[in-house]
Amino acid sequence: MKTFFLLPSAFCLGIALFCATAAAQQYPSRPVRVVIPQAAGGAVDVAWRPIAQKLTEAWGQQVIVDNRPGANGIIGMDAVAKSKPDGYTLGTGFTSALTINPHVYKTLPYDTFRDFVPVTQVVINTIALVVNPYLPVRTPKELVALGRSRPGDLMYASAGAGNMTHLAAELMRMETGLKMTHVPYKGDTPAVTDLIGGQVALIFATAPSVAAHVNSGRLRLLATCGVKRSLSWPETPTMIESGFPKVAVTGWWGLVAPAGTPQDVVQKVSRDTARLVQMPEQRDRLIAVGAEPAGTTPEEFSAFVKSELTKWERVAKAAGVYQTQ
């Protein structure tokens, strides 16, 4: 005759918590894939790869970079949303992908908060107004004067229609009344390549995607777009200082996980990543490419993303690119 014993509920709960803790201690036990919704060489890619290498060393497991560019980050973010929520697929969600796309596309294959768990804000990106050196301008005011003397002739690039780099230019157009022609690209890298080649005249770009070209003289930096001067270019005035108070834009990106990813895993990834980006070596490297380390908790990142959703909704409506859902 078989005898069955019923375990007390408190004991069962204790076993479950023990198992969850053990699982967190063992994570990661195999390679972790991080999807970057940009082409190799883009702003997020440049900043993330050295961090990924440090995580590889810390975890003893390979952190694999998986570039999935296209459609303002939609392709890559959709891949993350549809991944198994076990902590072995993460994504780098940035301003446009998480907080602008919901306002400029009628339909999206993902929802920022339904399909993702915020992990940590990794970086704050300087947004820079840069031009091809063939333009005879060295300040934003000179650029505006040139544009007014040749209405419609100035062509500006963006990393995609509805992207933050597009809306930053729209803020300038609204404030100045300039008539410029928009040329959208599939990401930072091809846009910057054509700017260097002279196919377009200017771009509001994330600093990591243009810093090397500015430092080499292949592009000319006119201003940065934060509310205070960039740590990377402290001698360069902001757009606000240059007389354009409404053109204040800051980029950012962070790690997200598919909805349903265990919270203990989310917390571990958040803690380890935040610790690494604040190390002096990583901090100095990020500043050198036009970025600043963040390293927030999942709760702080969640609150920040919510505030950004509200802000970019206002900008999208003002720019005339807002799409009702």
Short mmCIF file of C-alpha atoms in Angstrom, two decimals:
data_model
loop_
_atom_site.label_atom_id
_atom_site.label_comp_id
_atom_site.label_asym_id
_atom_site.label_seq_id
_atom_site.Cartn_x
_atom_site.Cartn_y
_atom_site.Cartn_z
CA MET A 1 0.00 0.00 0.00
CA LYS A 2 1.41 3.38 -1.02
CA THR A 3 1.48 6.20 1.47
CA PHE A 4 1.30 9.83 0.30
CA PHE A 5 2.50 12.75 2.37
CA LEU A 6 1.29 16.32 1.90
CA LEU A 7 4.04 18.86 2.41
CA PRO A 8 3.12 22.06 4.29
CA SER A 9 2.61 25.01 1.92
CA ALA A 10 5.32 27.04 3.69
CA PHE A 11 7.78 24.19 3.13
CA CYS A 12 6.85 24.01 -0.57
CA LEU A 13 7.34 27.76 -0.88
CA GLY A 14 10.74 27.42 0.73
CA ILE A 15 11.77 24.78 -1.78
CA ALA A 16 10.59 26.99 -4.67
CA LEU A 17 12.56 29.96 -3.37
CA PHE A 18 15.64 27.79 -2.90
CA CYS A 19 15.40 26.52 -6.47
CA ALA A 20 14.95 30.06 -7.83
CA THR A 21 17.98 31.28 -5.88
CA ALA A 22 20.06 28.35 -7.11
CA ALA A 23 19.01 29.10 -10.70
CA ALA A 24 20.07 32.73 -10.32
CA GLN A 25 23.43 31.70 -8.88
CA GLN A 26 24.01 29.42 -11.85
CA TYR A 27 23.07 32.07 -14.45
CA PRO A 28 24.47 32.21 -17.00
CA SER A 29 25.36 28.60 -17.62
CA ARG A 30 25.63 29.01 -21.40
CA PRO A 31 26.25 31.87 -23.91
CA VAL A 32 23.99 34.93 -23.73
CA ARG A 33 22.82 36.60 -26.94
CA VAL A 34 22.34 40.37 -26.98
CA VAL A 35 20.39 41.69 -29.98
CA ILE A 36 21.41 45.15 -31.22
CA PRO A 37 18.73 46.60 -33.53
CA GLN A 38 21.41 48.48 -35.48
CA ALA A 39 24.12 47.70 -38.00
CA ALA A 40 27.64 46.97 -36.83
CA GLY A 41 29.48 50.24 -36.27
CA GLY A 42 26.37 52.10 -35.11
CA ALA A 43 26.26 54.11 -31.89
CA VAL A 44 24.93 51.29 -29.70
CA ASP A 45 27.22 48.70 -31.28
CA VAL A 46 30.35 50.80 -30.71
CA ALA A 47 29.54 51.37 -27.04
CA TRP A 48 28.25 47.88 -26.24
CA ARG A 49 30.93 45.55 -27.60
CA PRO A 50 33.62 46.36 -24.99
CA ILE A 51 30.99 46.04 -22.24
CA ALA A 52 29.95 42.68 -23.67
CA GLN A 53 33.57 41.54 -23.51
CA LYS A 54 33.78 42.53 -19.84
CA LEU A 55 30.57 40.63 -19.08
CA THR A 56 32.01 37.61 -20.88
CA GLU A 57 35.03 37.74 -18.57
CA ALA A 58 32.90 38.27 -15.46
CA TRP A 59 30.40 35.51 -16.23
CA GLY A 60 32.74 32.96 -17.79
CA GLN A 61 30.21 32.64 -20.63
CA GLN A 62 30.31 34.25 -24.07
CA VAL A 63 28.12 37.32 -24.55
CA ILE A 64 27.29 37.21 -28.25
CA VAL A 65 26.44 40.38 -30.19
CA ASP A 66 23.65 39.82 -32.72
CA ASN A 67 23.13 42.83 -35.03
CA ARG A 68 19.57 43.00 -36.42
CA PRO A 69 19.30 46.39 -38.18
CA GLY A 70 16.35 47.88 -40.02
CA ALA A 71 13.03 49.71 -39.65
CA ASN A 72 14.06 52.03 -36.80
CA GLY A 73 14.95 49.10 -34.61
CA ILE A 74 11.65 47.29 -35.14
CA ILE A 75 13.21 44.15 -36.65
CA GLY A 76 15.64 43.64 -33.80
CA MET A 77 13.19 44.50 -31.01
CA ASP A 78 10.58 42.16 -32.48
CA ALA A 79 13.16 39.34 -32.39
CA VAL A 80 13.80 40.03 -28.70
CA ALA A 81 10.08 40.18 -27.87
CA LYS A 82 9.53 36.77 -29.48
CA SER A 83 12.50 35.12 -27.73
CA LYS A 84 12.24 32.67 -24.85
CA PRO A 85 12.15 34.63 -21.56
CA ASP A 86 14.97 32.78 -19.85
CA GLY A 87 17.65 35.47 -19.71
CA TYR A 88 19.67 34.05 -22.59
CA THR A 89 18.34 36.60 -25.10
CA LEU A 90 18.53 40.29 -24.22
CA GLY A 91 18.12 43.40 -26.34
CA THR A 92 19.57 46.90 -26.47
CA GLY A 93 16.52 49.15 -26.55
CA PHE A 94 17.19 52.76 -27.49
CA THR A 95 15.22 56.01 -27.64
CA SER A 96 13.60 55.52 -31.04
CA ALA A 97 12.89 51.80 -30.68
CA LEU A 98 11.23 52.01 -27.27
CA THR A 99 9.75 55.50 -26.93
CA ILE A 100 9.36 57.09 -30.39
CA ASN A 101 8.22 54.19 -32.58
CA PRO A 102 4.99 53.74 -30.56
CA HIS A 103 3.97 57.26 -31.63
CA VAL A 104 5.02 57.27 -35.30
CA TYR A 105 3.86 53.82 -36.46
CA LYS A 106 0.19 52.87 -36.61
CA THR A 107 1.06 49.28 -35.84
CA LEU A 108 4.08 47.72 -34.14
CA PRO A 109 4.81 44.02 -33.61
CA TYR A 110 5.73 44.79 -30.00
CA ASP A 111 4.61 46.92 -27.07
CA THR A 112 7.27 48.64 -24.95
CA PHE A 113 5.91 47.50 -21.59
CA ARG A 114 3.82 44.46 -22.51
CA ASP A 115 6.63 42.65 -24.32
CA PHE A 116 9.78 43.80 -22.49
CA VAL A 117 11.19 43.98 -18.99
CA PRO A 118 13.50 46.99 -18.45
CA VAL A 119 16.87 45.82 -17.09
CA THR A 120 19.17 48.85 -16.88
CA GLN A 121 19.84 52.09 -18.70
CA VAL A 122 23.41 51.62 -19.86
CA VAL A 123 24.35 54.85 -21.62
CA ILE A 124 23.33 58.47 -22.10
CA ASN A 125 24.25 59.55 -25.62
CA THR A 126 25.21 63.05 -26.67
CA ILE A 127 23.31 64.16 -29.76
CA ALA A 128 25.54 66.21 -32.06
CA LEU A 129 24.81 68.52 -34.98
CA VAL A 130 27.51 67.76 -37.53
CA VAL A 131 28.02 68.85 -41.13
CA ASN A 132 30.21 67.92 -44.04
CA PRO A 133 33.25 70.25 -43.97
CA TYR A 134 32.46 71.48 -47.48
CA LEU A 135 29.69 73.61 -45.97
CA PRO A 136 31.04 77.11 -45.23
CA VAL A 137 29.58 77.18 -41.72
CA ARG A 138 31.00 76.79 -38.22
CA THR A 139 28.02 77.57 -35.99
CA PRO A 140 24.30 76.67 -35.96
CA LYS A 141 23.40 80.29 -36.72
CA GLU A 142 25.63 80.28 -39.80
CA LEU A 143 23.96 77.04 -40.89
CA VAL A 144 20.52 78.60 -40.52
CA ALA A 145 21.61 81.69 -42.46
CA LEU A 146 22.94 79.49 -45.27
CA GLY A 147 19.72 77.47 -45.34
CA ARG A 148 17.59 80.60 -45.54
CA SER A 149 19.66 81.89 -48.46
CA ARG A 150 19.11 78.61 -50.32
CA PRO A 151 15.61 77.38 -49.37
CA GLY A 152 15.20 73.64 -49.86
CA ASP A 153 18.80 73.04 -50.90
CA LEU A 154 20.02 71.69 -47.58
CA MET A 155 19.62 67.93 -47.35
CA TYR A 156 19.74 66.37 -43.89
CA ALA A 157 20.20 62.71 -43.12
CA SER A 158 18.59 60.67 -40.39
CA ALA A 159 18.88 57.10 -39.16
CA GLY A 160 15.29 56.54 -40.29
CA ALA A 161 11.97 58.34 -40.69
CA GLY A 162 10.50 58.97 -37.25
CA ASN A 163 13.86 58.22 -35.63
CA MET A 164 15.19 60.53 -32.90
CA THR A 165 17.77 61.87 -35.37
CA HIS A 166 14.86 62.84 -37.63
CA LEU A 167 12.81 64.48 -34.87
CA ALA A 168 15.81 66.48 -33.63
CA ALA A 169 16.13 68.01 -37.09
CA GLU A 170 12.38 68.63 -37.11
CA LEU A 171 12.70 70.54 -33.83
CA MET A 172 15.28 72.79 -35.51
CA ARG A 173 13.11 73.18 -38.60
CA MET A 174 10.10 74.17 -36.47
CA GLU A 175 12.10 76.69 -34.47
CA THR A 176 13.83 78.31 -37.45
CA GLY A 177 11.38 77.85 -40.30
CA LEU A 178 14.13 76.34 -42.44
CA LYS A 179 13.09 74.43 -45.54
CA MET A 180 15.29 71.34 -45.61
CA THR A 181 15.01 68.04 -47.46
CA HIS A 182 14.92 64.91 -45.33
CA VAL A 183 16.87 61.84 -46.49
CA PRO A 184 16.15 58.85 -44.21
CA TYR A 185 18.57 55.92 -44.02
CA LYS A 186 18.44 52.44 -42.49
CA GLY A 187 20.55 53.28 -39.47
CA ASP A 188 23.39 55.55 -38.32
CA THR A 189 26.18 53.91 -40.29
CA PRO A 190 24.91 54.44 -43.87
CA ALA A 191 23.67 57.94 -43.00
CA VAL A 192 27.05 59.01 -41.65
CA THR A 193 28.85 57.36 -44.57
CA ASP A 194 26.86 59.44 -47.07
CA LEU A 195 27.38 62.59 -45.00
CA ILE A 196 31.14 62.07 -45.18
CA GLY A 197 30.80 61.47 -48.92
CA GLY A 198 28.89 64.72 -49.42
CA GLN A 199 25.59 63.20 -50.54
CA VAL A 200 23.87 65.04 -47.68
CA ALA A 201 24.86 68.19 -45.78
CA LEU A 202 24.11 67.57 -42.12
CA ILE A 203 22.77 65.22 -39.48
CA PHE A 204 21.77 65.26 -35.83
CA ALA A 205 23.59 62.10 -34.85
CA THR A 206 24.36 60.11 -31.73
CA ALA A 207 27.90 61.07 -30.78
CA PRO A 208 29.36 57.52 -30.79
CA SER A 209 28.45 57.21 -34.47
CA VAL A 210 30.34 60.39 -35.47
CA ALA A 211 32.99 60.98 -32.78
CA ALA A 212 35.85 59.35 -34.67
CA HIS A 213 34.97 61.29 -37.83
CA VAL A 214 34.75 64.59 -35.94
CA ASN A 215 38.10 63.95 -34.28
CA SER A 216 39.70 63.12 -37.65
CA GLY A 217 38.26 66.18 -39.37
CA ARG A 218 36.06 64.28 -41.81
CA LEU A 219 33.02 65.89 -40.20
CA ARG A 220 32.58 69.28 -38.52
CA LEU A 221 30.86 69.55 -35.17
CA LEU A 222 28.69 72.65 -34.78
CA ALA A 223 26.92 72.01 -31.46
CA THR A 224 25.67 69.38 -29.04
CA CYS A 225 22.02 69.07 -28.03
CA GLY A 226 21.95 68.39 -24.29
CA VAL A 227 20.86 70.83 -21.62
CA LYS A 228 24.51 71.05 -20.57
CA ARG A 229 27.77 70.64 -22.45
CA SER A 230 28.97 67.18 -23.34
CA LEU A 231 31.79 65.64 -21.30
CA SER A 232 33.23 64.47 -24.62
CA TRP A 233 33.37 67.94 -26.18
CA PRO A 234 33.36 70.42 -23.29
CA GLU A 235 34.53 73.28 -25.52
CA THR A 236 31.60 72.90 -27.90
CA PRO A 237 28.46 74.95 -27.09
CA THR A 238 25.02 73.40 -26.88
CA MET A 239 22.18 74.29 -29.23
CA ILE A 240 20.61 76.15 -26.30
CA GLU A 241 23.76 78.25 -25.87
CA SER A 242 23.78 78.80 -29.63
CA GLY A 243 20.39 80.47 -29.51
CA PHE A 244 18.04 77.52 -30.13
CA PRO A 245 16.45 76.71 -26.75
CA LYS A 246 13.86 74.28 -28.13
CA VAL A 247 16.45 72.01 -29.75
CA ALA A 248 17.30 70.04 -26.62
CA VAL A 249 17.60 66.30 -27.24
CA THR A 250 19.43 63.56 -25.37
CA GLY A 251 19.80 59.99 -26.56
CA TRP A 252 20.08 56.86 -24.47
CA TRP A 253 19.92 53.09 -24.60
CA GLY A 254 19.68 50.24 -22.18
CA LEU A 255 19.18 46.52 -21.81
CA VAL A 256 15.74 44.93 -21.94
CA ALA A 257 14.63 41.31 -21.65
CA PRO A 258 11.58 39.50 -23.03
CA ALA A 259 8.52 39.79 -20.78
CA GLY A 260 8.41 36.93 -18.30
CA THR A 261 12.17 36.76 -17.74
CA PRO A 262 12.76 35.78 -14.09
CA GLN A 263 13.28 38.81 -11.86
CA ASP A 264 16.33 37.32 -10.16
CA VAL A 265 18.03 37.03 -13.54
CA VAL A 266 16.97 40.58 -14.49
CA GLN A 267 18.42 41.90 -11.23
CA LYS A 268 21.71 40.05 -11.73
CA VAL A 269 22.19 41.34 -15.29
CA SER A 270 21.29 44.84 -14.10
CA ARG A 271 23.74 44.80 -11.19
CA ASP A 272 26.63 43.33 -13.17
CA THR A 273 26.18 45.66 -16.15
CA ALA A 274 25.78 48.77 -13.96
CA ARG A 275 28.95 47.88 -12.06
CA LEU A 276 30.96 47.43 -15.25
CA VAL A 277 29.90 50.66 -16.99
CA GLN A 278 30.88 52.66 -13.92
CA MET A 279 34.41 51.25 -13.82
CA PRO A 280 36.95 54.03 -14.60
CA GLU A 281 38.22 52.24 -17.70
CA GLN A 282 34.74 51.85 -19.19
CA ARG A 283 33.63 55.33 -18.10
CA ASP A 284 36.62 56.97 -19.81
CA ARG A 285 36.11 54.89 -22.95
CA LEU A 286 32.44 55.85 -23.20
CA ILE A 287 33.18 59.54 -22.73
CA ALA A 288 35.84 59.29 -25.46
CA VAL A 289 33.18 58.19 -27.97
CA GLY A 290 30.57 60.76 -26.95
CA ALA A 291 28.58 58.81 -24.37
CA GLU A 292 28.20 58.84 -20.60
CA PRO A 293 27.64 55.77 -18.38
CA ALA A 294 24.31 55.37 -16.60
CA GLY A 295 23.81 52.01 -14.89
CA THR A 296 20.35 52.29 -13.31
CA THR A 297 18.16 49.74 -11.54
CA PRO A 298 15.31 48.05 -13.43
CA GLU A 299 12.82 50.19 -11.49
CA GLU A 300 14.65 53.43 -12.34
CA PHE A 301 14.92 52.45 -16.00
CA SER A 302 11.20 51.62 -16.13
CA ALA A 303 10.22 55.01 -14.72
CA PHE A 304 12.60 56.75 -17.13
CA VAL A 305 11.19 54.95 -20.19
CA LYS A 306 7.66 55.95 -19.16
CA SER A 307 8.68 59.60 -18.95
CA GLU A 308 10.37 59.40 -22.37
CA LEU A 309 7.23 57.90 -23.93
CA THR A 310 5.27 60.93 -22.79
CA LYS A 311 7.90 63.42 -23.98
CA TRP A 312 8.30 61.96 -27.46
CA GLU A 313 4.55 61.77 -27.95
CA ARG A 314 4.48 65.57 -27.61
CA VAL A 315 7.39 65.99 -30.04
CA ALA A 316 5.90 63.59 -32.62
CA LYS A 317 2.62 65.52 -32.56
CA ALA A 318 4.39 68.87 -32.91
CA ALA A 319 6.49 67.55 -35.80
CA GLY A 320 3.41 66.23 -37.60
CA VAL A 321 4.61 62.61 -37.65
CA TYR A 322 2.33 61.32 -34.89
CA GLN A 323 0.20 58.34 -35.89
CA THR A 324 -2.92 57.39 -33.95
CA GLN A 325 -2.98 53.78 -32.84
#
